[in-house]
Coordinates of C-alpha atoms in Angstrom, one line a residue:
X2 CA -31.2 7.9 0.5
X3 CA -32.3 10.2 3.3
X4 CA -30.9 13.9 4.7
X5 CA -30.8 14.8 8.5
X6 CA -32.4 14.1 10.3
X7 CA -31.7 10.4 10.5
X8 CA -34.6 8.0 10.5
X9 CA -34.9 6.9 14.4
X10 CA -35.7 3.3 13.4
X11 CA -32.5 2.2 12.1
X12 CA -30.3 3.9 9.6
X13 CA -26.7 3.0 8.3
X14 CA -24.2 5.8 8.8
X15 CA -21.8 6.2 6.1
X16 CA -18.7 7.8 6.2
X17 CA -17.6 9.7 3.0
X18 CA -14.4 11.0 4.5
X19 CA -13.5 7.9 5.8
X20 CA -13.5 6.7 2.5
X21 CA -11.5 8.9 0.8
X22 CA -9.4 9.0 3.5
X23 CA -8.9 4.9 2.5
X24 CA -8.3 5.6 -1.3
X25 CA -5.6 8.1 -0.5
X26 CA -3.9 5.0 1.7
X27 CA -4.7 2.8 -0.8
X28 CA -3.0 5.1 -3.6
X29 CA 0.0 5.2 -1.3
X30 CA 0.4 1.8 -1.6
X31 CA 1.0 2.1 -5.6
X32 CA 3.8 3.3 -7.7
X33 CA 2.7 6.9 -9.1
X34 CA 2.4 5.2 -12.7
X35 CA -0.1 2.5 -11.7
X36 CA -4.3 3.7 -11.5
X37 CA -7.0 3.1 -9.2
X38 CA -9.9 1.4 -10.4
X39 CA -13.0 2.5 -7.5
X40 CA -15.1 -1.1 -7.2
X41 CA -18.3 0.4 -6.9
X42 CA -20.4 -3.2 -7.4
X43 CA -23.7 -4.1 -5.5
X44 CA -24.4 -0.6 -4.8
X45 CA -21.0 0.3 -3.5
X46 CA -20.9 -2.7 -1.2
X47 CA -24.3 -1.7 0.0
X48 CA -23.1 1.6 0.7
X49 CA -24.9 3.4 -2.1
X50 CA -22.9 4.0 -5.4
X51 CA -23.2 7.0 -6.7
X52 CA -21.9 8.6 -3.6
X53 CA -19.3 6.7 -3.0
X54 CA -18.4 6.8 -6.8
X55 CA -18.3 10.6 -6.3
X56 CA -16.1 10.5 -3.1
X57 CA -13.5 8.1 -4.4
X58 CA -13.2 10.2 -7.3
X59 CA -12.7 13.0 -5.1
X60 CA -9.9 11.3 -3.5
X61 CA -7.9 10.7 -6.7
X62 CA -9.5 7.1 -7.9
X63 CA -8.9 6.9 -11.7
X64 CA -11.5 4.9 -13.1
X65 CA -14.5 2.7 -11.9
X66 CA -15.6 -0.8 -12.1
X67 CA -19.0 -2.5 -11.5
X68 CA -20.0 -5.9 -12.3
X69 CA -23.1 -5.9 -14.2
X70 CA -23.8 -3.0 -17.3
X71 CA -26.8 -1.7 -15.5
X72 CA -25.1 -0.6 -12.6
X73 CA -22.5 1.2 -14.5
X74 CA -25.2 2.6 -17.0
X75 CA -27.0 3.9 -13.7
X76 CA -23.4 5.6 -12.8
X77 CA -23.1 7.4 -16.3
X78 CA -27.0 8.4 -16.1
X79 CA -25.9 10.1 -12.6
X80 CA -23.4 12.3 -14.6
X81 CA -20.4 10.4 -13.9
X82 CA -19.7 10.7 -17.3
X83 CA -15.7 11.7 -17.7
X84 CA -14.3 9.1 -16.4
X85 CA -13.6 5.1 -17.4
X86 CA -16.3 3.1 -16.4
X87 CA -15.7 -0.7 -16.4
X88 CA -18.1 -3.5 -16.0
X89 CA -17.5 -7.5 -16.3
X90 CA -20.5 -10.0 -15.6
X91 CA -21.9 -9.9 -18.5
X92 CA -25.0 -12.7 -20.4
X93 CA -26.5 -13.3 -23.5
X94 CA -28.5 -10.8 -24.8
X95 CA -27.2 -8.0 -22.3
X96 CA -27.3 -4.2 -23.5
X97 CA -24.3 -3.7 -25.4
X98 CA -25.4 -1.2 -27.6
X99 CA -26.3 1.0 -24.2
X100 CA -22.6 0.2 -23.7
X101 CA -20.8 1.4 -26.4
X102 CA -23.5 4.6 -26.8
X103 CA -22.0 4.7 -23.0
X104 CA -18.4 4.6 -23.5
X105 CA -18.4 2.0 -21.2
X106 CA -15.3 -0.8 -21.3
X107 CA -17.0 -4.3 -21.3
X108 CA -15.8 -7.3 -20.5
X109 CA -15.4 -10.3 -22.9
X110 CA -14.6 -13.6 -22.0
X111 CA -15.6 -16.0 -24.8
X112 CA -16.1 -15.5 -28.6
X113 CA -20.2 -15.8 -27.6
X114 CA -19.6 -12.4 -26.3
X115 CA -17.1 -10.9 -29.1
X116 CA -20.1 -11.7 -31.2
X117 CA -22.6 -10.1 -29.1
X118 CA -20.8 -7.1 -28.9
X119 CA -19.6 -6.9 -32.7
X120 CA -23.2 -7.6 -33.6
X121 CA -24.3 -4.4 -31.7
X122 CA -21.1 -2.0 -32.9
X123 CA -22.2 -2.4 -36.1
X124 CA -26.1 -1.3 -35.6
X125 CA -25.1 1.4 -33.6
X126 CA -22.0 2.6 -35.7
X127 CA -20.1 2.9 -32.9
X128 CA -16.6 1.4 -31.9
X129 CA -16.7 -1.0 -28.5
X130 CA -14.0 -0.4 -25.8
X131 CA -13.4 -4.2 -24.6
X132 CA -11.2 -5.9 -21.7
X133 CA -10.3 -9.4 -22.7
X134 CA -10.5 -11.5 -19.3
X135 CA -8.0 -14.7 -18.9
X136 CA -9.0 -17.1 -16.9
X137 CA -5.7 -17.7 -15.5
X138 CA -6.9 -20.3 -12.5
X139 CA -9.6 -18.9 -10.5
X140 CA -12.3 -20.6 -13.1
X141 CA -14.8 -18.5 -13.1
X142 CA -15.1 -15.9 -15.4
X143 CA -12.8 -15.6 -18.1
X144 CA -11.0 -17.5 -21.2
X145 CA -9.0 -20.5 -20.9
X146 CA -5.6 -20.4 -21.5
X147 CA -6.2 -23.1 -24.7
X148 CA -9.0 -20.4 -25.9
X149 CA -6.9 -17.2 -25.8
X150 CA -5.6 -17.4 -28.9
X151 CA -8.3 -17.4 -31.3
X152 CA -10.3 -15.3 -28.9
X153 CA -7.6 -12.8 -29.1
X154 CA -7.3 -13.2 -33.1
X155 CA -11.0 -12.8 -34.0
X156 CA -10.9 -9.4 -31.1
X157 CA -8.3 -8.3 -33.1
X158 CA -10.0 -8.6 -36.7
X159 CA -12.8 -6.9 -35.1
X160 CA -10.9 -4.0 -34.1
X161 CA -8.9 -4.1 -37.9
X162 CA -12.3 -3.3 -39.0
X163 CA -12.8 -0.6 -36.6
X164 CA -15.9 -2.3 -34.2
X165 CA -14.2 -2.9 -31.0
X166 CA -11.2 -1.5 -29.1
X167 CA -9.1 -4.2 -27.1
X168 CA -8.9 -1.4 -24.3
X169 CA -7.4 -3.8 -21.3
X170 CA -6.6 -7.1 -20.7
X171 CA -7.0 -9.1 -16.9
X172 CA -7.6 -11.7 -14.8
X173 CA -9.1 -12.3 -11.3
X174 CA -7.0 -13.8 -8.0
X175 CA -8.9 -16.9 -6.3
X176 CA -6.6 -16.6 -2.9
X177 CA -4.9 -13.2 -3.2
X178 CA -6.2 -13.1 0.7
X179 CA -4.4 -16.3 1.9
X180 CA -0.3 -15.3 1.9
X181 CA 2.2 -17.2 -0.3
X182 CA -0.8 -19.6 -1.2
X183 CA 0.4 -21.6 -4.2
X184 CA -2.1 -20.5 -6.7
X185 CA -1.1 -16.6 -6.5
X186 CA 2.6 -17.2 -8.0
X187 CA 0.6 -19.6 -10.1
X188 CA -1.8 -17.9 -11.3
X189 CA 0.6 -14.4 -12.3
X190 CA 3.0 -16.8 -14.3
X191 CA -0.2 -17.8 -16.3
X192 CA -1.2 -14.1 -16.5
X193 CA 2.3 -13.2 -17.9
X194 CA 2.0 -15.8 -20.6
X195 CA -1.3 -15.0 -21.6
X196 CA -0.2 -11.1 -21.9
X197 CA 2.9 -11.6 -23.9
X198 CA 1.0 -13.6 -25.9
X199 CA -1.7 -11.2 -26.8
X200 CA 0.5 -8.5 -27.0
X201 CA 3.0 -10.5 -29.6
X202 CA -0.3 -10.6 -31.5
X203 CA -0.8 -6.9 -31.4
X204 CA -2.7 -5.9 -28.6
X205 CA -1.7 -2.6 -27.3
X206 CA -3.9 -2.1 -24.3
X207 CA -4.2 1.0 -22.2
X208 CA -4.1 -1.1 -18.8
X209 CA -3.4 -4.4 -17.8
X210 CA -4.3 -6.1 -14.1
X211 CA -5.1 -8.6 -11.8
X212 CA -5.0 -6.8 -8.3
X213 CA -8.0 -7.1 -5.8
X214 CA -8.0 -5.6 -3.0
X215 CA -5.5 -8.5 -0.9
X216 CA -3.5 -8.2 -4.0
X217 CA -3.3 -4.1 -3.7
X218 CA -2.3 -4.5 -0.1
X219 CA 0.4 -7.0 -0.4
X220 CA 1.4 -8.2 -3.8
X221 CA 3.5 -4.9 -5.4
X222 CA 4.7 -7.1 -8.1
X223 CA 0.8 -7.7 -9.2
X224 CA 0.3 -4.1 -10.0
X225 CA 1.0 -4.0 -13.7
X226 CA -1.1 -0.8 -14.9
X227 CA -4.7 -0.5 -12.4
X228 CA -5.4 -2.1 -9.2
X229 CA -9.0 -2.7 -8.3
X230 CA -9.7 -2.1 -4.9
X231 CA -13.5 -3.4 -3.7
X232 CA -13.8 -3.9 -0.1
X233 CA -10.4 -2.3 1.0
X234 CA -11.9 0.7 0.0
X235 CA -14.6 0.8 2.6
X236 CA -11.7 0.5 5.0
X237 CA -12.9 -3.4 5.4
X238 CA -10.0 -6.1 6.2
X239 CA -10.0 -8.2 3.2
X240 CA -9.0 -11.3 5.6
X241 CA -8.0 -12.0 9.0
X242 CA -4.8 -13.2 7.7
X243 CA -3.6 -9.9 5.9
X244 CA -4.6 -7.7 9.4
X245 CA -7.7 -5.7 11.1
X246 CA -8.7 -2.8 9.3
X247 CA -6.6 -0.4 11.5
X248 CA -3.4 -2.7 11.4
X249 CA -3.7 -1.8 7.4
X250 CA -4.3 1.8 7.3
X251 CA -8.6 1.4 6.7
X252 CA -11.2 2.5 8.7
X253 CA -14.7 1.6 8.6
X254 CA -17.0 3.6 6.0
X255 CA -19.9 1.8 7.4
X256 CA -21.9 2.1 10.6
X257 CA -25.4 0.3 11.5
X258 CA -27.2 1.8 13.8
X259 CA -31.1 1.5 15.4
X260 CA -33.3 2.6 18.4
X261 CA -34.0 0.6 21.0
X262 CA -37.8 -0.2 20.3
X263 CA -38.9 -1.5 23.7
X264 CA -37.8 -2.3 27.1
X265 CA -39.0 -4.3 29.5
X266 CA -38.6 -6.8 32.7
X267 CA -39.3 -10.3 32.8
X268 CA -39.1 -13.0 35.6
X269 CA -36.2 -16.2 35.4
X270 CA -37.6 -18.9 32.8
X271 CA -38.8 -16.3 29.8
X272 CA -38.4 -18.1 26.4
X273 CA -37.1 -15.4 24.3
X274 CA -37.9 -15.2 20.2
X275 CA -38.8 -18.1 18.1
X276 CA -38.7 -21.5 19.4
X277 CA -37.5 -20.3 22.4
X278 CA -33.7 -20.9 22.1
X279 CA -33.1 -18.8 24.7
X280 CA -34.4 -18.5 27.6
X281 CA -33.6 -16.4 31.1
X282 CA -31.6 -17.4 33.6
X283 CA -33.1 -15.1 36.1
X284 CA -35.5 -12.1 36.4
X285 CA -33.8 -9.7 33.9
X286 CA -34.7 -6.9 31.4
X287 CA -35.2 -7.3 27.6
X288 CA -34.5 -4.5 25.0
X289 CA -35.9 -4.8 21.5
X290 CA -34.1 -3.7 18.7
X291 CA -36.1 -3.0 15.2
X292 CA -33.5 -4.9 12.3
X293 CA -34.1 -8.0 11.4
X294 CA -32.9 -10.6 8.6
X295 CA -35.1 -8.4 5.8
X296 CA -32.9 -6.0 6.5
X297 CA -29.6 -7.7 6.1
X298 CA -29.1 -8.9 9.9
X299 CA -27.9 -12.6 9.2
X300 CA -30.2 -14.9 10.7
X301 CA -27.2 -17.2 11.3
X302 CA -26.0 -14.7 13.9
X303 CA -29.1 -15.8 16.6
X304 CA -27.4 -15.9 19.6
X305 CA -24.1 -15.2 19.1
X306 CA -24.5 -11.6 17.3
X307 CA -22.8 -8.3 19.1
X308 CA -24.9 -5.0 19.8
X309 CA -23.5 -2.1 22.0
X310 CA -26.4 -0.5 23.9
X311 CA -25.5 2.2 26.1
X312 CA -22.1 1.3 27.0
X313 CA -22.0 -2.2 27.0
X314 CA -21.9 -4.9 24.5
X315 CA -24.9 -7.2 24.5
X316 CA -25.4 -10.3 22.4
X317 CA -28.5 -11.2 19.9
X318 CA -30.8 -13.1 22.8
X319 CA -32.3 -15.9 20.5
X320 CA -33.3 -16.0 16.9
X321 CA -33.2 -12.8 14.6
X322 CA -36.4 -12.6 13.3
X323 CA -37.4 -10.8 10.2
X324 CA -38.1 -7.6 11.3
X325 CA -36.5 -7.5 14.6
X326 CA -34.4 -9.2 17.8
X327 CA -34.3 -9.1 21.0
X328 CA -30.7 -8.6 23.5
X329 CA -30.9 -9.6 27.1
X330 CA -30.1 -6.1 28.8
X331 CA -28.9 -7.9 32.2
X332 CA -31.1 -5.8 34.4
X333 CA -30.4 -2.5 33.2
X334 CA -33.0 -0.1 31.9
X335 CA -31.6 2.2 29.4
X336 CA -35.2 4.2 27.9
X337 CA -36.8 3.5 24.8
X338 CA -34.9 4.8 22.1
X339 CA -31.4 4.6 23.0
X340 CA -29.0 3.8 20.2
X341 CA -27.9 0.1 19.6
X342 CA -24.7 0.0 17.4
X343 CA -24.9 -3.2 15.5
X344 CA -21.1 -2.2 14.0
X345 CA -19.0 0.2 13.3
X346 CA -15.0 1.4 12.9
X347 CA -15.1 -0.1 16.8
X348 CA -13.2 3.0 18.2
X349 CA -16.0 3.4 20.6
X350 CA -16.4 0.2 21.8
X351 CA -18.7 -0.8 19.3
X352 CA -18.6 -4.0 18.1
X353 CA -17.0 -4.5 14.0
X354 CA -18.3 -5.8 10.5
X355 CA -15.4 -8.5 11.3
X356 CA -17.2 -9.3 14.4
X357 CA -20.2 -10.5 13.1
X358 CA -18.7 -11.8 10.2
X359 CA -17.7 -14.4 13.3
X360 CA -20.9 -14.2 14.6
X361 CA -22.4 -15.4 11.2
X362 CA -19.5 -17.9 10.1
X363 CA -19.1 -15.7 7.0
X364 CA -17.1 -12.8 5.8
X365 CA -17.1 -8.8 6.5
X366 CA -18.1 -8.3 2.9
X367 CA -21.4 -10.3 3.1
X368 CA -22.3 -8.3 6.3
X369 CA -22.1 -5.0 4.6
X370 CA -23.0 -6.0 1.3
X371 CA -26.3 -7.5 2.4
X372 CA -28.0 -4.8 4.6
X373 CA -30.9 -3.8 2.7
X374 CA -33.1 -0.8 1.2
X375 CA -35.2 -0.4 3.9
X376 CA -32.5 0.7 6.0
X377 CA -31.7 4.4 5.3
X378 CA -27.8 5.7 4.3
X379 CA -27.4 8.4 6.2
X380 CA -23.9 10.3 4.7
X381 CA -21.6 12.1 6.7
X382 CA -18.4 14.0 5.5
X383 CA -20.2 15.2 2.0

């Protein structure tokens, strides 16, 4: 984390207002009854959690969800501490005493971890708030449909005896982002089943869902009682086939920025970076930017990756290395220093998380997701 001024190697700009200017649209795509879980996971996206915790709050979120305990327990030791926390990805041998001392809601997906978690509400003499998770076809995560009933019958002897609260029950999408793919109308008759079941057996949970961010965008009758929101929230397009960012209402939380390290001419023939897959065509100019793969630039992007530098979009020139890569400047001679936009919302001609997503063969979320701790968050809109 760093204050102004920002670091003048590199530093990822990140837009608070933007994202709580995306809950807000988000939330107007709900019914007034149904609540907002804030996917704050893998630091926010890479976009640092606590603050974007904070802001989504601000904006009217309702509760928040991470994957593993210890980033949730880090949210609580920041103060967050009035507000549901959720957490899911769970192993053996995991901190659930930390978790119930916590007030977290922890996920269980198989009588291992009913066990685990029963086992630790009695030494600490406290009551667990569990989710049940129903694997209802994405098969990851989660309890068969052939399991659910004796997983639901021993959670419910636990909570009889005053260990565990059956807080929530839900499931996971596997294609929420593909429209009218089989598996989603699939996969919510399963979900249905798997609820009326549980509940006949006397399971009165405070919320119930399945919705991802595709599903909060597009799939109304998917609601139930919380949607989850992850990447939507940082006003990234969940898929090319749902819309751009700005064709849903999102924008950007997320810019990567660095100086321009060096420039300089060279004559026609210059092998450029290793192995010399690219080499100039003709006497040109070569401007070095200081990011490289350790810091989350995807190495599969050599050659093909987008950087704006001073006006004009210019592509990766050769491999990214680990620290750094080169872009072939065509001649021009902007100084030393001059800001290269790797992405960014795009409204100023920059190039987007989407666009080297393409770049890379991957997705947005991996682009944002990986760019690492040595790169500085610089927050705006606080």
């Amino acid at each position: 984390m760093t204050e102004t001024p920002p670091p003048r190697r590199a530093r990822a700009e990140i837009d608070l207002g933007a994202l709580r200017a995306n809950v807000r649209t988000l939330r107007a795509r709900v019914a007034p009854h149904v609540r907002i879980m804030a996917v704050v996971k893998a630091d926010a996206y890479g976009h640092g959690a606590v603050r974007c915790a904070r802001a989504a709050l601000d904006a009217g979120a309702d509760w928040l969800g991470t994957a593993t305990p210890h980033e949730a327990l880090a949210l609580r030791a920041a103060g967050i501490t009035d507000v549901p926390v959720m957490c899911w990805l769970w192993t053996p041998g995991d901190p659930w005493d930390r978790g119930i001392e916590a007030g977290l809601d922890m996920s269980v997906s198989g009588l291992w971890a009913l066990e685990e978690v029963v086992e630790a509400a009695r030494a600490t003499g406290g009551t667990a708030r569990i989710q049940l998770k129903a694997d209802t076809g994405l098969g990851r995560n989660g309890c068969q449909p052939a399991d659910w009933p004796e997983l639901v019958e021993r959670a419910l002897k636990a909570q009889a005896e005053g260990l565990v609260e059956v807080t929530g029950l839900w499931s996971h999408f596997a294609c929420a982002d593909e429209p009218h793919h089989p598996s989603i109308a699939a996969q919510l008759d399963v979900f249905r089943s798997m609820l009326d079941h549980a509940e006949k057996a006397g399971v009165r949970p405070e919320v119930r869902h399945i919705a991802n961010s595709p599903a909060t965008l597009t799939l109304p009758e998917a609601h139930f009682d919380l949607v989850r929101p992850g990447i939507a929230m940082y006003g990234v397009s969940p898929s090319p086939e749902l819309g751009t960012s700005a064709e849903l209402g999102l924008r950007p939380v997320m810019s990567l920025k660095a100086s321009v390290a060096l420039v300089k001419r060279v004559p026609a023939g210059h092998g450029v970076s290793y192995g010399h897959h690219y080499v100039t065509g003709t006497e040109t100019t070569l401007g070095l930017v200081p990011l490289g793969y350790a810091d989350g630039v995807p190495r599969h992007a050599s050659g093909r990756g987008p950087v704006l530098v001073d006006g004009t979009v210019r592509t990766v020139a050769g491999r990214v290395a680990m620290d750094q890569f080169v872009v072939d400047l065509g001649g021009e001679e902007p100084a030393p220093g001059t800001e290269a936009v790797l992405f960014g919302p795009g409204d100023g001609g920059e190039p987007t998380a989407e666009d080297w997503a393409v770049a890379a063969d991957t997705i947005a979320y991996e682009i944002v997701t990986r760019i690492g701790a040595r790169v500085p968050r610089v927050y705006l809109g606080e």
